[in-house]
Amino acid sequence: MMPRHLQFPSFADRLETAVKWVISESHDRTKDLGGTSTTQEVVDAVIGALD
């Protein structure tokens, strides 16, 4: 939501897509989402999905 607020709608769309992909398609999930990954591992997966 912050990138969209700062007038970066294209990046906001890319970031949202990457987060949704990591949560739904990858094995990287934090414990609160039923996984075993650390927050840093999930962040790294999101960054990887952006590339």
PDB file of C-alpha atoms in Angstrom:
ATOM      1  CA  MET A   1       0.000   0.000   0.000  1.00  0.00           C
ATOM      2  CA  MET A   2       2.905   2.364   0.655  1.00  0.00           C
ATOM      3  CA  PRO A   3       4.250   2.294  -2.936  1.00  0.00           C
ATOM      4  CA  ARG A   4       0.769   3.056  -4.219  1.00  0.00           C
ATOM      5  CA  HIS A   5       0.425   5.930  -1.737  1.00  0.00           C
ATOM      6  CA  LEU A   6       3.795   7.280  -2.901  1.00  0.00           C
ATOM      7  CA  GLN A   7       2.532   7.281  -6.496  1.00  0.00           C
ATOM      8  CA  PHE A   8       4.383   4.173  -7.704  1.00  0.00           C
ATOM      9  CA  PRO A   9       1.407   2.177  -9.002  1.00  0.00           C
ATOM     10  CA  SER A  10       3.431   0.019 -11.383  1.00  0.00           C
ATOM     11  CA  PHE A  11       5.817  -1.095  -8.657  1.00  0.00           C
ATOM     12  CA  ALA A  12       2.898  -1.597  -6.260  1.00  0.00           C
ATOM     13  CA  ASP A  13       1.275  -3.944  -8.775  1.00  0.00           C
ATOM     14  CA  ARG A  14       4.524  -5.899  -9.226  1.00  0.00           C
ATOM     15  CA  LEU A  15       5.039  -6.157  -5.475  1.00  0.00           C
ATOM     16  CA  GLU A  16       1.483  -7.333  -4.827  1.00  0.00           C
ATOM     17  CA  THR A  17       1.812  -9.952  -7.567  1.00  0.00           C
ATOM     18  CA  ALA A  18       5.114 -11.190  -6.115  1.00  0.00           C
ATOM     19  CA  VAL A  19       3.677 -11.453  -2.589  1.00  0.00           C
ATOM     20  CA  LYS A  20       0.586 -13.289  -3.818  1.00  0.00           C
ATOM     21  CA  TRP A  21       2.751 -15.704  -5.821  1.00  0.00           C
ATOM     22  CA  VAL A  22       5.017 -16.464  -2.854  1.00  0.00           C
ATOM     23  CA  ILE A  23       2.064 -17.106  -0.551  1.00  0.00           C
ATOM     24  CA  SER A  24       0.107 -19.234  -2.999  1.00  0.00           C
ATOM     25  CA  GLU A  25       2.707 -20.992  -5.163  1.00  0.00           C
ATOM     26  CA  SER A  26       6.002 -21.283  -3.295  1.00  0.00           C
ATOM     27  CA  HIS A  27       6.952 -23.299  -0.244  1.00  0.00           C
ATOM     28  CA  ASP A  28       8.063 -20.142   1.585  1.00  0.00           C
ATOM     29  CA  ARG A  29       5.495 -19.310   4.253  1.00  0.00           C
ATOM     30  CA  THR A  30       5.869 -18.061   7.788  1.00  0.00           C
ATOM     31  CA  LYS A  31       4.490 -20.081  10.691  1.00  0.00           C
ATOM     32  CA  ASP A  32       1.337 -17.978  10.898  1.00  0.00           C
ATOM     33  CA  LEU A  33       0.537 -19.071   7.333  1.00  0.00           C
ATOM     34  CA  GLY A  34       1.231 -22.735   8.020  1.00  0.00           C
ATOM     35  CA  GLY A  35       4.872 -22.809   6.940  1.00  0.00           C
ATOM     36  CA  THR A  36       8.251 -23.028   8.572  1.00  0.00           C
ATOM     37  CA  SER A  37      10.120 -20.176   6.857  1.00  0.00           C
ATOM     38  CA  THR A  38      11.551 -17.200   8.650  1.00  0.00           C
ATOM     39  CA  THR A  39      10.471 -13.693   7.775  1.00  0.00           C
ATOM     40  CA  GLN A  40      13.806 -13.148   6.014  1.00  0.00           C
ATOM     41  CA  GLU A  41      13.305 -16.250   3.877  1.00  0.00           C
ATOM     42  CA  VAL A  42       9.897 -15.009   2.801  1.00  0.00           C
ATOM     43  CA  VAL A  43      11.316 -11.539   2.042  1.00  0.00           C
ATOM     44  CA  ASP A  44      14.063 -13.157  -0.037  1.00  0.00           C
ATOM     45  CA  ALA A  45      11.438 -15.174  -1.929  1.00  0.00           C
ATOM     46  CA  VAL A  46       9.408 -12.037  -2.661  1.00  0.00           C
ATOM     47  CA  ILE A  47      12.531 -10.241  -3.889  1.00  0.00           C
ATOM     48  CA  GLY A  48      13.323 -13.244  -6.062  1.00  0.00           C
ATOM     49  CA  ALA A  49       9.820 -13.177  -7.489  1.00  0.00           C
ATOM     50  CA  LEU A  50      10.305  -9.519  -8.429  1.00  0.00           C
ATOM     51  CA  ASP A  51      13.326 -10.313 -10.601  1.00  0.00           C
TER      52      ASP A  51
END
